[in-house]
PDB file of C-alpha atoms in Angstrom:
ATOM      1  CA  MET A 497       0.037  -0.051   0.157  1.00 42.00           C
ATOM      2  CA  ALA A 498       3.223   2.664   0.279  1.00 44.00           C
ATOM      3  CA  ASP A 499       3.174   3.221  -3.478  1.00 52.00           C
ATOM      4  CA  PRO A 500       0.471   5.427  -4.643  1.00 48.00           C
ATOM      5  CA  GLY A 501      -0.267   3.215  -8.180  1.00 60.00           C
ATOM      6  CA  VAL A 502      -1.571   0.317  -6.111  1.00 70.00           C
ATOM      7  CA  HIS A 503      -3.120   3.267  -3.454  1.00 67.00           C
ATOM      8  CA  ALA A 504      -5.184   4.425  -6.490  1.00 67.00           C
ATOM      9  CA  ILE A 505      -6.255   1.054  -8.090  1.00 79.00           C
ATOM     10  CA  VAL A 506      -8.043   0.089  -4.045  1.00 77.00           C
ATOM     11  CA  SER A 507      -9.754   3.090  -3.284  1.00 82.00           C
ATOM     12  CA  GLU A 508     -11.910   2.130  -6.336  1.00 88.00           C
ATOM     13  CA  GLN A 509     -13.221  -0.777  -4.518  1.00 90.00           C
ATOM     14  CA  ARG A 510     -15.947   1.420  -3.609  1.00 89.00           C
ATOM     15  CA  HIS A 511     -17.830   2.981  -6.799  1.00 91.00           C
ATOM     16  CA  LEU A 512     -17.288  -0.285  -8.177  1.00 94.00           C
ATOM     17  CA  LEU A 513     -19.405  -2.269  -5.670  1.00 93.00           C
ATOM     18  CA  ASN A 514     -22.024   0.142  -5.347  1.00 92.00           C
ATOM     19  CA  LEU A 515     -21.854   0.871  -9.071  1.00 94.00           C
ATOM     20  CA  ALA A 516     -21.849  -2.863  -9.640  1.00 95.00           C
ATOM     21  CA  TYR A 517     -24.660  -3.433  -6.673  1.00 94.00           C
ATOM     22  CA  ARG A 518     -26.354  -1.184  -8.475  1.00 94.00           C
ATOM     23  CA  LEU A 519     -27.037  -2.653 -11.467  1.00 95.00           C
ATOM     24  CA  LEU A 520     -27.132  -6.295 -10.491  1.00 95.00           C
ATOM     25  CA  GLY A 521     -29.524  -5.489  -7.270  1.00 93.00           C
ATOM     26  CA  SER A 522     -26.940  -8.302  -5.684  1.00 91.00           C
ATOM     27  CA  LEU A 523     -24.597  -8.029  -3.215  1.00 90.00           C
ATOM     28  CA  ALA A 524     -23.193 -11.573  -3.915  1.00 90.00           C
ATOM     29  CA  ASP A 525     -22.882 -11.226  -7.360  1.00 93.00           C
ATOM     30  CA  ALA A 526     -21.679  -7.083  -6.881  1.00 94.00           C
ATOM     31  CA  GLU A 527     -18.861  -9.253  -4.880  1.00 93.00           C
ATOM     32  CA  ASP A 528     -17.832 -11.147  -7.420  1.00 94.00           C
ATOM     33  CA  VAL A 529     -17.885  -8.733 -10.068  1.00 95.00           C
ATOM     34  CA  LEU A 530     -15.344  -6.458  -7.872  1.00 94.00           C
ATOM     35  CA  GLN A 531     -13.366  -9.746  -7.781  1.00 94.00           C
ATOM     36  CA  GLU A 532     -13.087 -10.511 -11.627  1.00 96.00           C
ATOM     37  CA  THR A 533     -12.241  -7.158 -12.338  1.00 95.00           C
ATOM     38  CA  TYR A 534      -8.794  -6.928  -9.728  1.00 94.00           C
ATOM     39  CA  ALA A 535      -8.408 -10.169 -11.469  1.00 94.00           C
ATOM     40  CA  ARG A 536      -8.272  -8.346 -14.677  1.00 95.00           C
ATOM     41  CA  TRP A 537      -6.324  -5.733 -13.847  1.00 94.00           C
ATOM     42  CA  TYR A 538      -3.576  -7.775 -12.153  1.00 91.00           C
ATOM     43  CA  ALA A 539      -3.876 -10.435 -14.365  1.00 94.00           C
ATOM     44  CA  LEU A 540      -1.851  -8.085 -16.922  1.00 92.00           C
ATOM     45  CA  SER A 541       1.715  -7.304 -17.793  1.00 92.00           C
ATOM     46  CA  PRO A 542       3.074  -4.115 -15.713  1.00 89.00           C
ATOM     47  CA  ASP A 543       4.229  -2.778 -18.987  1.00 93.00           C
ATOM     48  CA  GLN A 544       0.051  -3.612 -20.191  1.00 92.00           C
ATOM     49  CA  ARG A 545      -1.031  -1.511 -16.808  1.00 89.00           C
ATOM     50  CA  ASP A 546       1.861   1.466 -17.351  1.00 89.00           C
ATOM     51  CA  THR A 547      -0.107   2.270 -21.216  1.00 92.00           C
ATOM     52  CA  ILE A 548      -3.366   3.003 -18.960  1.00 90.00           C
ATOM     53  CA  GLU A 549      -4.043   6.732 -18.186  1.00 88.00           C
ATOM     54  CA  SER A 550      -6.894   5.645 -15.967  1.00 89.00           C
ATOM     55  CA  PRO A 551      -7.050   3.029 -13.645  1.00 90.00           C
ATOM     56  CA  GLY A 552     -10.025   4.145 -12.527  1.00 90.00           C
ATOM     57  CA  ALA A 553     -12.155   4.719 -15.648  1.00 91.00           C
ATOM     58  CA  TRP A 554     -10.139   1.045 -16.900  1.00 93.00           C
ATOM     59  CA  LEU A 555     -11.531  -0.675 -13.606  1.00 94.00           C
ATOM     60  CA  THR A 556     -15.365   0.870 -14.528  1.00 94.00           C
ATOM     61  CA  ARG A 557     -15.541  -0.114 -17.947  1.00 94.00           C
ATOM     62  CA  VAL A 558     -14.209  -3.713 -17.179  1.00 96.00           C
ATOM     63  CA  ALA A 559     -17.158  -3.903 -14.333  1.00 96.00           C
ATOM     64  CA  GLY A 560     -19.256  -2.382 -16.731  1.00 96.00           C
ATOM     65  CA  ARG A 561     -18.779  -4.608 -18.662  1.00 97.00           C
ATOM     66  CA  ILE A 562     -18.960  -8.081 -16.458  1.00 97.00           C
ATOM     67  CA  CYS A 563     -22.228  -6.675 -15.554  1.00 97.00           C
ATOM     68  CA  LEU A 564     -24.007  -6.311 -18.406  1.00 96.00           C
ATOM     69  CA  ASP A 565     -22.854 -10.767 -18.978  1.00 95.00           C
ATOM     70  CA  VAL A 566     -24.505 -10.988 -15.903  1.00 95.00           C
ATOM     71  CA  LEU A 567     -27.272  -9.555 -16.477  1.00 94.00           C
ATOM     72  CA  GLY A 568     -28.098 -10.851 -19.482  1.00 89.00           C
ATOM     73  CA  SER A 569     -27.491 -14.505 -18.118  1.00 89.00           C
ATOM     74  CA  ALA A 570     -29.926 -13.171 -14.904  1.00 83.00           C
ATOM     75  CA  ARG A 571     -32.258 -13.882 -17.047  1.00 77.00           C
ATOM     76  CA  ALA A 572     -32.144 -17.352 -18.037  1.00 76.00           C
ATOM     77  CA  ARG A 573     -31.137 -18.100 -14.535  1.00 81.00           C
ATOM     78  CA  ARG A 574     -34.292 -16.236 -13.024  1.00 78.00           C
ATOM     79  CA  GLU A 575     -36.802 -18.452 -15.203  1.00 79.00           C
ATOM     80  CA  ARG A 576     -35.260 -20.602 -13.109  1.00 84.00           C
ATOM     81  CA  TYR A 577     -36.109 -19.253 -10.031  1.00 86.00           C
ATOM     82  CA  VAL A 578     -38.569 -20.909  -7.740  1.00 88.00           C
ATOM     83  CA  GLY A 579     -41.254 -18.399  -6.541  1.00 89.00           C
ATOM     84  CA  GLU A 580     -40.804 -14.365  -6.717  1.00 93.00           C
ATOM     85  CA  TRP A 581     -36.946 -12.779  -7.748  1.00 94.00           C
ATOM     86  CA  ILE A 582     -36.480  -9.749  -5.425  1.00 94.00           C
ATOM     87  CA  PRO A 583     -32.994  -7.918  -5.116  1.00 94.00           C
ATOM     88  CA  GLU A 584     -31.269  -8.221  -1.863  1.00 93.00           C
ATOM     89  CA  PRO A 585     -31.998  -6.046   0.984  1.00 94.00           C
ATOM     90  CA  LEU A 586     -29.654  -4.038   1.745  1.00 91.00           C
ATOM     91  CA  PRO A 587     -29.163  -3.132   6.328  1.00 90.00           C
ATOM     92  CA  ASP A 588     -28.094   0.732   7.647  1.00 82.00           C
ATOM     93  CA  ARG A 589     -24.552   0.739   7.954  1.00 65.00           C
ATOM     94  CA  GLU A 590     -25.906  -0.109  12.600  1.00 61.00           C
ATOM     95  CA  GLU A 591     -26.941  -2.844  10.785  1.00 57.00           C
ATOM     96  CA  TRP A 592     -24.253  -4.115   9.323  1.00 52.00           C
ATOM     97  CA  GLY A 593     -23.234  -7.862   9.981  1.00 51.00           C
ATOM     98  CA  GLY A 594     -19.569  -9.137   9.970  1.00 48.00           C
ATOM     99  CA  GLY A 595     -16.697  -7.272   7.178  1.00 48.00           C
ATOM    100  CA  PRO A 596     -16.660  -3.661   6.920  1.00 46.00           C
ATOM    101  CA  ASP A 597     -19.152  -0.744   7.704  1.00 46.00           C
ATOM    102  CA  PRO A 598     -21.532  -0.581   4.293  1.00 44.00           C
ATOM    103  CA  ALA A 599     -21.106   3.148   4.599  1.00 39.00           C
ATOM    104  CA  ASP A 600     -17.643   1.561   2.612  1.00 48.00           C
ATOM    105  CA  ARG A 601     -19.432  -0.158   0.478  1.00 54.00           C
ATOM    106  CA  VAL A 602     -22.774   0.440  -0.776  1.00 63.00           C
ATOM    107  CA  THR A 603     -24.083   3.892  -0.437  1.00 64.00           C
ATOM    108  CA  LEU A 604     -27.822   4.271   0.400  1.00 59.00           C
ATOM    109  CA  ASP A 605     -29.198   6.549  -1.482  1.00 70.00           C
ATOM    110  CA  GLU A 606     -32.397   7.124  -3.190  1.00 76.00           C
ATOM    111  CA  SER A 607     -30.739   4.669  -6.374  1.00 78.00           C
ATOM    112  CA  VAL A 608     -30.616   1.871  -4.438  1.00 83.00           C
ATOM    113  CA  THR A 609     -34.439   1.884  -2.066  1.00 90.00           C
ATOM    114  CA  MET A 610     -36.259  -1.083  -3.272  1.00 93.00           C
ATOM    115  CA  ALA A 611     -38.889   0.302  -5.837  1.00 91.00           C
ATOM    116  CA  PHE A 612     -36.416   2.126  -7.447  1.00 91.00           C
ATOM    117  CA  LEU A 613     -33.957  -1.093  -7.668  1.00 94.00           C
ATOM    118  CA  VAL A 614     -37.353  -3.503  -8.487  1.00 93.00           C
ATOM    119  CA  VAL A 615     -38.295  -1.156 -11.402  1.00 93.00           C
ATOM    120  CA  LEU A 616     -33.976  -1.145 -12.748  1.00 94.00           C
ATOM    121  CA  GLU A 617     -34.913  -5.126 -12.990  1.00 92.00           C
ATOM    122  CA  GLN A 618     -37.805  -4.653 -15.495  1.00 91.00           C
ATOM    123  CA  MET A 619     -35.174  -3.370 -18.138  1.00 94.00           C
ATOM    124  CA  THR A 620     -33.481  -4.603 -20.197  1.00 94.00           C
ATOM    125  CA  PRO A 621     -29.628  -4.921 -19.059  1.00 95.00           C
ATOM    126  CA  ALA A 622     -28.118  -1.915 -21.635  1.00 96.00           C
ATOM    127  CA  GLU A 623     -30.726   0.117 -20.884  1.00 96.00           C
ATOM    128  CA  ARG A 624     -30.423  -0.375 -17.231  1.00 96.00           C
ATOM    129  CA  VAL A 625     -26.396  -0.933 -17.698  1.00 96.00           C
ATOM    130  CA  SER A 626     -27.038   3.250 -20.324  1.00 97.00           C
ATOM    131  CA  PHE A 627     -29.478   4.179 -17.528  1.00 95.00           C
ATOM    132  CA  VAL A 628     -27.607   3.763 -14.208  1.00 95.00           C
ATOM    133  CA  LEU A 629     -24.277   4.733 -15.630  1.00 95.00           C
ATOM    134  CA  HIS A 630     -25.554   8.347 -17.627  1.00 95.00           C
ATOM    135  CA  ASP A 631     -27.875   9.303 -14.822  1.00 92.00           C
ATOM    136  CA  VAL A 632     -26.837   7.768 -11.278  1.00 90.00           C
ATOM    137  CA  TYR A 633     -23.130   8.531 -12.169  1.00 91.00           C
ATOM    138  CA  ARG A 634     -22.848  11.410 -14.604  1.00 92.00           C
ATOM    139  CA  PHE A 635     -21.219   9.470 -17.324  1.00 93.00           C
ATOM    140  CA  PRO A 636     -21.253  10.627 -20.245  1.00 95.00           C
ATOM    141  CA  PHE A 637     -22.874   8.575 -23.248  1.00 96.00           C
ATOM    142  CA  ALA A 638     -19.302   8.271 -24.855  1.00 95.00           C
ATOM    143  CA  GLU A 639     -18.551   6.221 -22.121  1.00 95.00           C
ATOM    144  CA  VAL A 640     -21.452   4.384 -21.771  1.00 96.00           C
ATOM    145  CA  ALA A 641     -21.154   3.742 -25.096  1.00 97.00           C
ATOM    146  CA  ASP A 642     -17.855   1.957 -25.133  1.00 94.00           C
ATOM    147  CA  ILE A 643     -19.232  -0.299 -21.866  1.00 95.00           C
ATOM    148  CA  VAL A 644     -22.194  -0.603 -23.550  1.00 96.00           C
ATOM    149  CA  GLY A 645     -20.836  -1.962 -26.770  1.00 94.00           C
ATOM    150  CA  ARG A 646     -23.490   0.635 -29.293  1.00 96.00           C
ATOM    151  CA  SER A 647     -23.807   4.022 -30.445  1.00 97.00           C
ATOM    152  CA  PRO A 648     -23.620   6.463 -28.203  1.00 97.00           C
ATOM    153  CA  ALA A 649     -26.584   8.072 -29.866  1.00 97.00           C
ATOM    154  CA  ALA A 650     -28.455   4.454 -29.280  1.00 97.00           C
ATOM    155  CA  CYS A 651     -27.054   4.462 -25.451  1.00 97.00           C
ATOM    156  CA  ARG A 652     -28.744   8.163 -25.240  1.00 96.00           C
ATOM    157  CA  GLN A 653     -31.978   6.131 -26.712  1.00 97.00           C
ATOM    158  CA  LEU A 654     -31.941   3.121 -24.254  1.00 96.00           C
ATOM    159  CA  ALA A 655     -31.082   6.081 -20.557  1.00 96.00           C
ATOM    160  CA  THR A 656     -34.523   8.047 -22.493  1.00 95.00           C
ATOM    161  CA  SER A 657     -36.328   4.531 -22.431  1.00 95.00           C
ATOM    162  CA  ALA A 658     -34.746   3.899 -19.373  1.00 94.00           C
ATOM    163  CA  ARG A 659     -36.070   6.480 -17.685  1.00 93.00           C
ATOM    164  CA  ARG A 660     -39.482   6.892 -18.690  1.00 92.00           C
ATOM    165  CA  ARG A 661     -39.745   3.851 -17.084  1.00 91.00           C
ATOM    166  CA  ILE A 662     -39.168   5.022 -13.629  1.00 89.00           C
ATOM    167  CA  ARG A 663     -40.814   8.141 -13.815  1.00 87.00           C
ATOM    168  CA  ALA A 664     -43.655   5.645 -14.402  1.00 86.00           C
ATOM    169  CA  SER A 665     -43.490   4.468 -11.308  1.00 82.00           C
ATOM    170  CA  ARG A 666     -42.712   6.964  -9.079  1.00 76.00           C
ATOM    171  CA  ARG A 667     -45.035   7.647  -6.655  1.00 72.00           C
ATOM    172  CA  ASP A 668     -45.452  11.237  -4.495  1.00 69.00           C
ATOM    173  CA  GLU A 669     -43.210   9.726  -0.961  1.00 69.00           C
ATOM    174  CA  ILE A 670     -44.146  11.171   2.002  1.00 77.00           C
ATOM    175  CA  PRO A 671     -41.216  12.286   4.438  1.00 83.00           C
ATOM    176  CA  ALA A 672     -39.078   9.345   6.263  1.00 84.00           C
ATOM    177  CA  ALA A 673     -40.358  10.362   9.514  1.00 89.00           C
ATOM    178  CA  ARG A 674     -43.956   9.317   8.383  1.00 92.00           C
ATOM    179  CA  GLN A 675     -42.998   6.463   6.222  1.00 93.00           C
ATOM    180  CA  ALA A 676     -41.530   5.522   9.718  1.00 95.00           C
ATOM    181  CA  ASP A 677     -44.402   5.858  11.596  1.00 96.00           C
ATOM    182  CA  VAL A 678     -46.485   3.960   8.999  1.00 97.00           C
ATOM    183  CA  VAL A 679     -44.180   0.686   8.437  1.00 97.00           C
ATOM    184  CA  ARG A 680     -44.492   0.955  12.972  1.00 97.00           C
ATOM    185  CA  ASP A 681     -48.147   0.795  12.679  1.00 97.00           C
ATOM    186  CA  PHE A 682     -48.174  -1.818  10.744  1.00 98.00           C
ATOM    187  CA  LYS A 683     -45.366  -3.836  12.938  1.00 97.00           C
ATOM    188  CA  GLN A 684     -47.924  -2.823  15.956  1.00 97.00           C
ATOM    189  CA  ALA A 685     -50.813  -4.022  14.344  1.00 97.00           C
ATOM    190  CA  TRP A 686     -48.937  -8.092  13.734  1.00 95.00           C
ATOM    191  CA  GLU A 687     -47.911  -8.488  16.662  1.00 94.00           C
ATOM    192  CA  ALA A 688     -51.331  -7.649  17.997  1.00 94.00           C
ATOM    193  CA  GLN A 689     -52.917  -9.588  15.241  1.00 94.00           C
ATOM    194  CA  ASP A 690     -55.595  -6.757  14.922  1.00 96.00           C
ATOM    195  CA  ILE A 691     -56.412  -7.146  11.164  1.00 96.00           C
ATOM    196  CA  GLN A 692     -58.635  -4.157  11.172  1.00 97.00           C
ATOM    197  CA  ALA A 693     -55.647  -1.978  12.006  1.00 97.00           C
ATOM    198  CA  LEU A 694     -53.390  -3.459   8.796  1.00 97.00           C
ATOM    199  CA  ILE A 695     -56.390  -3.580   6.612  1.00 97.00           C
ATOM    200  CA  ALA A 696     -56.594   0.241   7.487  1.00 97.00           C
ATOM    201  CA  LEU A 697     -52.432   0.525   7.304  1.00 98.00           C
ATOM    202  CA  LEU A 698     -52.739  -1.146   3.465  1.00 98.00           C
ATOM    203  CA  ASP A 699     -54.114   0.375   0.099  1.00 97.00           C
ATOM    204  CA  PRO A 700     -56.544  -1.331  -1.334  1.00 97.00           C
ATOM    205  CA  ALA A 701     -54.219  -2.012  -3.954  1.00 96.00           C
ATOM    206  CA  ALA A 702     -51.662  -2.497  -2.218  1.00 97.00           C
ATOM    207  CA  ILE A 703     -49.158  -5.824  -3.516  1.00 97.00           C
ATOM    208  CA  MET A 704     -47.068  -7.612  -1.477  1.00 98.00           C
ATOM    209  CA  ILE A 705     -43.793  -9.448  -2.748  1.00 97.00           C
ATOM    210  CA  ALA A 706     -42.078 -12.767  -0.956  1.00 96.00           C
ATOM    211  CA  ASP A 707     -38.653 -14.588  -2.806  1.00 96.00           C
ATOM    212  CA  GLY A 708     -37.858 -17.507  -0.533  1.00 93.00           C
ATOM    213  CA  GLY A 709     -36.061 -18.298  -3.703  1.00 90.00           C
ATOM    214  CA  GLY A 710     -36.635 -21.918  -3.380  1.00 89.00           C
ATOM    215  CA  GLN A 711     -35.173 -22.959   0.455  1.00 87.00           C
ATOM    216  CA  VAL A 712     -37.992 -21.636   2.267  1.00 88.00           C
ATOM    217  CA  GLY A 713     -41.793 -21.655   2.437  1.00 87.00           C
ATOM    218  CA  THR A 714     -43.368 -18.668   1.664  1.00 91.00           C
ATOM    219  CA  VAL A 715     -45.820 -17.843  -1.447  1.00 90.00           C
ATOM    220  CA  LEU A 716     -44.656 -18.237  -4.492  1.00 91.00           C
ATOM    221  CA  LYS A 717     -46.920 -15.756  -6.429  1.00 94.00           C
ATOM    222  CA  PRO A 718     -47.747 -12.398  -5.721  1.00 96.00           C
ATOM    223  CA  VAL A 719     -50.209 -11.816  -2.597  1.00 97.00           C
ATOM    224  CA  ALA A 720     -52.916  -8.837  -3.740  1.00 97.00           C
ATOM    225  CA  GLY A 721     -55.011  -6.534  -1.733  1.00 97.00           C
ATOM    226  CA  ARG A 722     -55.411  -5.452   1.534  1.00 97.00           C
ATOM    227  CA  GLU A 723     -57.356  -8.233   3.480  1.00 97.00           C
ATOM    228  CA  GLN A 724     -55.619 -10.820   2.017  1.00 97.00           C
ATOM    229  CA  ILE A 725     -52.271  -9.280   2.398  1.00 98.00           C
ATOM    230  CA  ALA A 726     -53.425  -8.584   5.924  1.00 97.00           C
ATOM    231  CA  ARG A 727     -55.154 -11.961   7.187  1.00 96.00           C
ATOM    232  CA  TYR A 728     -51.572 -13.639   5.326  1.00 96.00           C
ATOM    233  CA  VAL A 729     -49.830 -11.754   7.586  1.00 95.00           C
ATOM    234  CA  ILE A 730     -51.786 -12.389  10.248  1.00 95.00           C
ATOM    235  CA  GLY A 731     -51.174 -16.466   9.821  1.00 94.00           C
ATOM    236  CA  ILE A 732     -47.991 -15.804   9.841  1.00 92.00           C
ATOM    237  CA  ALA A 733     -48.442 -14.313  13.752  1.00 90.00           C
ATOM    238  CA  LYS A 734     -50.413 -17.362  14.334  1.00 91.00           C
ATOM    239  CA  ILE A 735     -48.019 -20.108  12.939  1.00 90.00           C
ATOM    240  CA  ALA A 736     -44.757 -18.131  13.956  1.00 89.00           C
ATOM    241  CA  PRO A 737     -45.118 -16.919  17.926  1.00 89.00           C
ATOM    242  CA  ASP A 738     -41.612 -17.176  18.245  1.00 91.00           C
ATOM    243  CA  LEU A 739     -40.919 -14.379  16.032  1.00 92.00           C
ATOM    244  CA  THR A 740     -40.089 -11.387  16.950  1.00 94.00           C
ATOM    245  CA  ILE A 741     -40.513  -8.004  14.217  1.00 95.00           C
ATOM    246  CA  LEU A 742     -37.764  -4.932  14.999  1.00 94.00           C
ATOM    247  CA  ALA A 743     -38.103  -1.903  12.927  1.00 94.00           C
ATOM    248  CA  ARG A 744     -35.216  -0.844  10.680  1.00 94.00           C
ATOM    249  CA  THR A 745     -34.010   0.373   8.350  1.00 93.00           C
ATOM    250  CA  VAL A 746     -34.142  -1.525   4.631  1.00 94.00           C
ATOM    251  CA  ASN A 747     -32.217  -0.541   1.579  1.00 92.00           C
ATOM    252  CA  GLY A 748     -32.688   4.079   3.341  1.00 89.00           C
ATOM    253  CA  ARG A 749     -36.002   3.319   4.283  1.00 92.00           C
ATOM    254  CA  PRO A 750     -37.990   1.893   7.500  1.00 94.00           C
ATOM    255  CA  GLY A 751     -38.471  -1.421   6.796  1.00 96.00           C
ATOM    256  CA  LEU A 752     -38.735  -4.677   9.142  1.00 96.00           C
ATOM    257  CA  VAL A 753     -37.074  -7.958  10.557  1.00 95.00           C
ATOM    258  CA  ALA A 754     -38.542 -10.795  11.150  1.00 95.00           C
ATOM    259  CA  THR A 755     -36.146 -12.589  13.932  1.00 93.00           C
ATOM    260  CA  ARG A 756     -36.039 -16.074  15.493  1.00 91.00           C
ATOM    261  CA  ASP A 757     -33.530 -17.048  18.195  1.00 89.00           C
ATOM    262  CA  ASP A 758     -31.665 -13.516  17.296  1.00 87.00           C
ATOM    263  CA  VAL A 759     -31.292 -14.538  13.612  1.00 90.00           C
ATOM    264  CA  ALA A 760     -33.432 -12.639  11.042  1.00 93.00           C
ATOM    265  CA  VAL A 761     -34.997 -14.536   9.125  1.00 94.00           C
ATOM    266  CA  THR A 762     -37.486 -11.758   6.998  1.00 95.00           C
ATOM    267  CA  VAL A 763     -36.645  -8.584   5.934  1.00 96.00           C
ATOM    268  CA  ALA A 764     -39.259  -6.122   4.679  1.00 97.00           C
ATOM    269  CA  ALA A 765     -38.192  -3.618   2.548  1.00 97.00           C
ATOM    270  CA  PHE A 766     -42.412  -0.714   2.549  1.00 97.00           C
ATOM    271  CA  GLU A 767     -43.520   1.468  -0.558  1.00 95.00           C
ATOM    272  CA  VAL A 768     -45.605   3.392   1.248  1.00 94.00           C
ATOM    273  CA  GLU A 769     -47.845   5.986  -0.630  1.00 92.00           C
ATOM    274  CA  ASN A 770     -51.011   8.931   1.344  1.00 89.00           C
ATOM    275  CA  ASP A 771     -49.796   7.169   4.983  1.00 92.00           C
ATOM    276  CA  GLN A 772     -50.960   3.973   3.384  1.00 95.00           C
ATOM    277  CA  ILE A 773     -48.512   1.217   2.200  1.00 97.00           C
ATOM    278  CA  THR A 774     -48.892   0.175  -1.256  1.00 96.00           C
ATOM    279  CA  ARG A 775     -46.216  -2.347  -1.286  1.00 96.00           C
ATOM    280  CA  ILE A 776     -44.735  -5.123   0.510  1.00 98.00           C
ATOM    281  CA  TRP A 777     -41.065  -7.173  -0.610  1.00 98.00           C
ATOM    282  CA  ALA A 778     -39.907  -9.655   2.187  1.00 97.00           C
ATOM    283  CA  MET A 779     -36.741 -11.743   1.317  1.00 97.00           C
ATOM    284  CA  ARG A 780     -36.743 -15.122   2.526  1.00 95.00           C
ATOM    285  CA  ASN A 781     -33.762 -16.691   0.836  1.00 95.00           C
ATOM    286  CA  PRO A 782     -31.258 -16.869   3.454  1.00 93.00           C
ATOM    287  CA  GLU A 783     -28.468 -16.260   1.058  1.00 91.00           C
ATOM    288  CA  LYS A 784     -29.645 -13.073   0.555  1.00 92.00           C
ATOM    289  CA  LEU A 785     -29.870 -12.607   4.234  1.00 93.00           C
ATOM    290  CA  LYS A 786     -26.249 -12.880   4.545  1.00 87.00           C
ATOM    291  CA  PRO A 787     -25.819  -8.271   5.163  1.00 84.00           C
ATOM    292  CA  TRP A 788     -27.985  -8.980   8.616  1.00 86.00           C
ATOM    293  CA  ARG A 789     -25.983  -9.683  11.937  1.00 65.00           C
ATOM    294  CA  THR A 790     -28.391 -10.793  14.367  1.00 47.00           C
ATOM    295  CA  ALA A 791     -30.385  -8.942  15.904  1.00 42.00           C
ATOM    296  CA  GLY A 792     -29.642  -6.553  18.707  1.00 44.00           C
ATOM    297  CA  GLN A 793     -31.723  -3.872  20.608  1.00 42.00           C
ATOM    298  CA  ASP A 794     -35.643  -2.824  18.812  1.00 46.00           C
ATOM    299  CA  GLN A 795     -35.030   0.381  17.324  1.00 47.00           C
ATOM    300  CA  ASP A 796     -38.510   1.991  18.804  1.00 48.00           C
TER     301      ASP A 796
END
């Protein structure tokens, strides 16, 4: 690390991991991309590395291309996925279990909320890469084109198409403090098994999506409608009375974590509009819960 060149390369890790997570929606896949990117850098000869004017730009191009390939193959993998696939939830810095602080890994902002990542999942790989690189990271289209393998004009069109999707999905989000109140009310109604209170907190057209990855029991299709969701949640409370529900931050927004024996078994992210919950994303797949440590004290 005494070599300033080595320090410059290592200092790109946070940027590359942030980029890869936004492009892939999976921390595990993002970490794999990071390893592969650095493996390709160190596979270069010293003479080859010396010819690279901007190592950071080179690493970004390589990481972007790897992500593009991963996104292409992910579509085929997800066709075989058991049940619904949703992005991997990330904890707030106080909740990070093991390893570096997430503030040194993935920055929690508007571009990693669960609602935003879910919309990104609906895009083609080229749309997603073009949009994230240009609109989130402010890369000029000439550089985006070099990564995506299309003309700058084509990348501009891809980003425009992606932007339309984002705008069409955008809701009038309430302040974070009020959002936290709604989620906390949901928690209390769940614990009290108060079905009427749950129904009142849910939008009539609310949808709940759960991801178990075929490894744990959960619904395989979205649960639609506030009464259906409320009954499902009450059913869980009845068959699993040993669960502890904790108020936590999930991808930078108020969420809930259900624990058993101090181990997180479900992480729920919420979308709230007009003081009612419109979307619930419940992560049950244990492979996607690895960043979540054993539970501490509730944050009420």
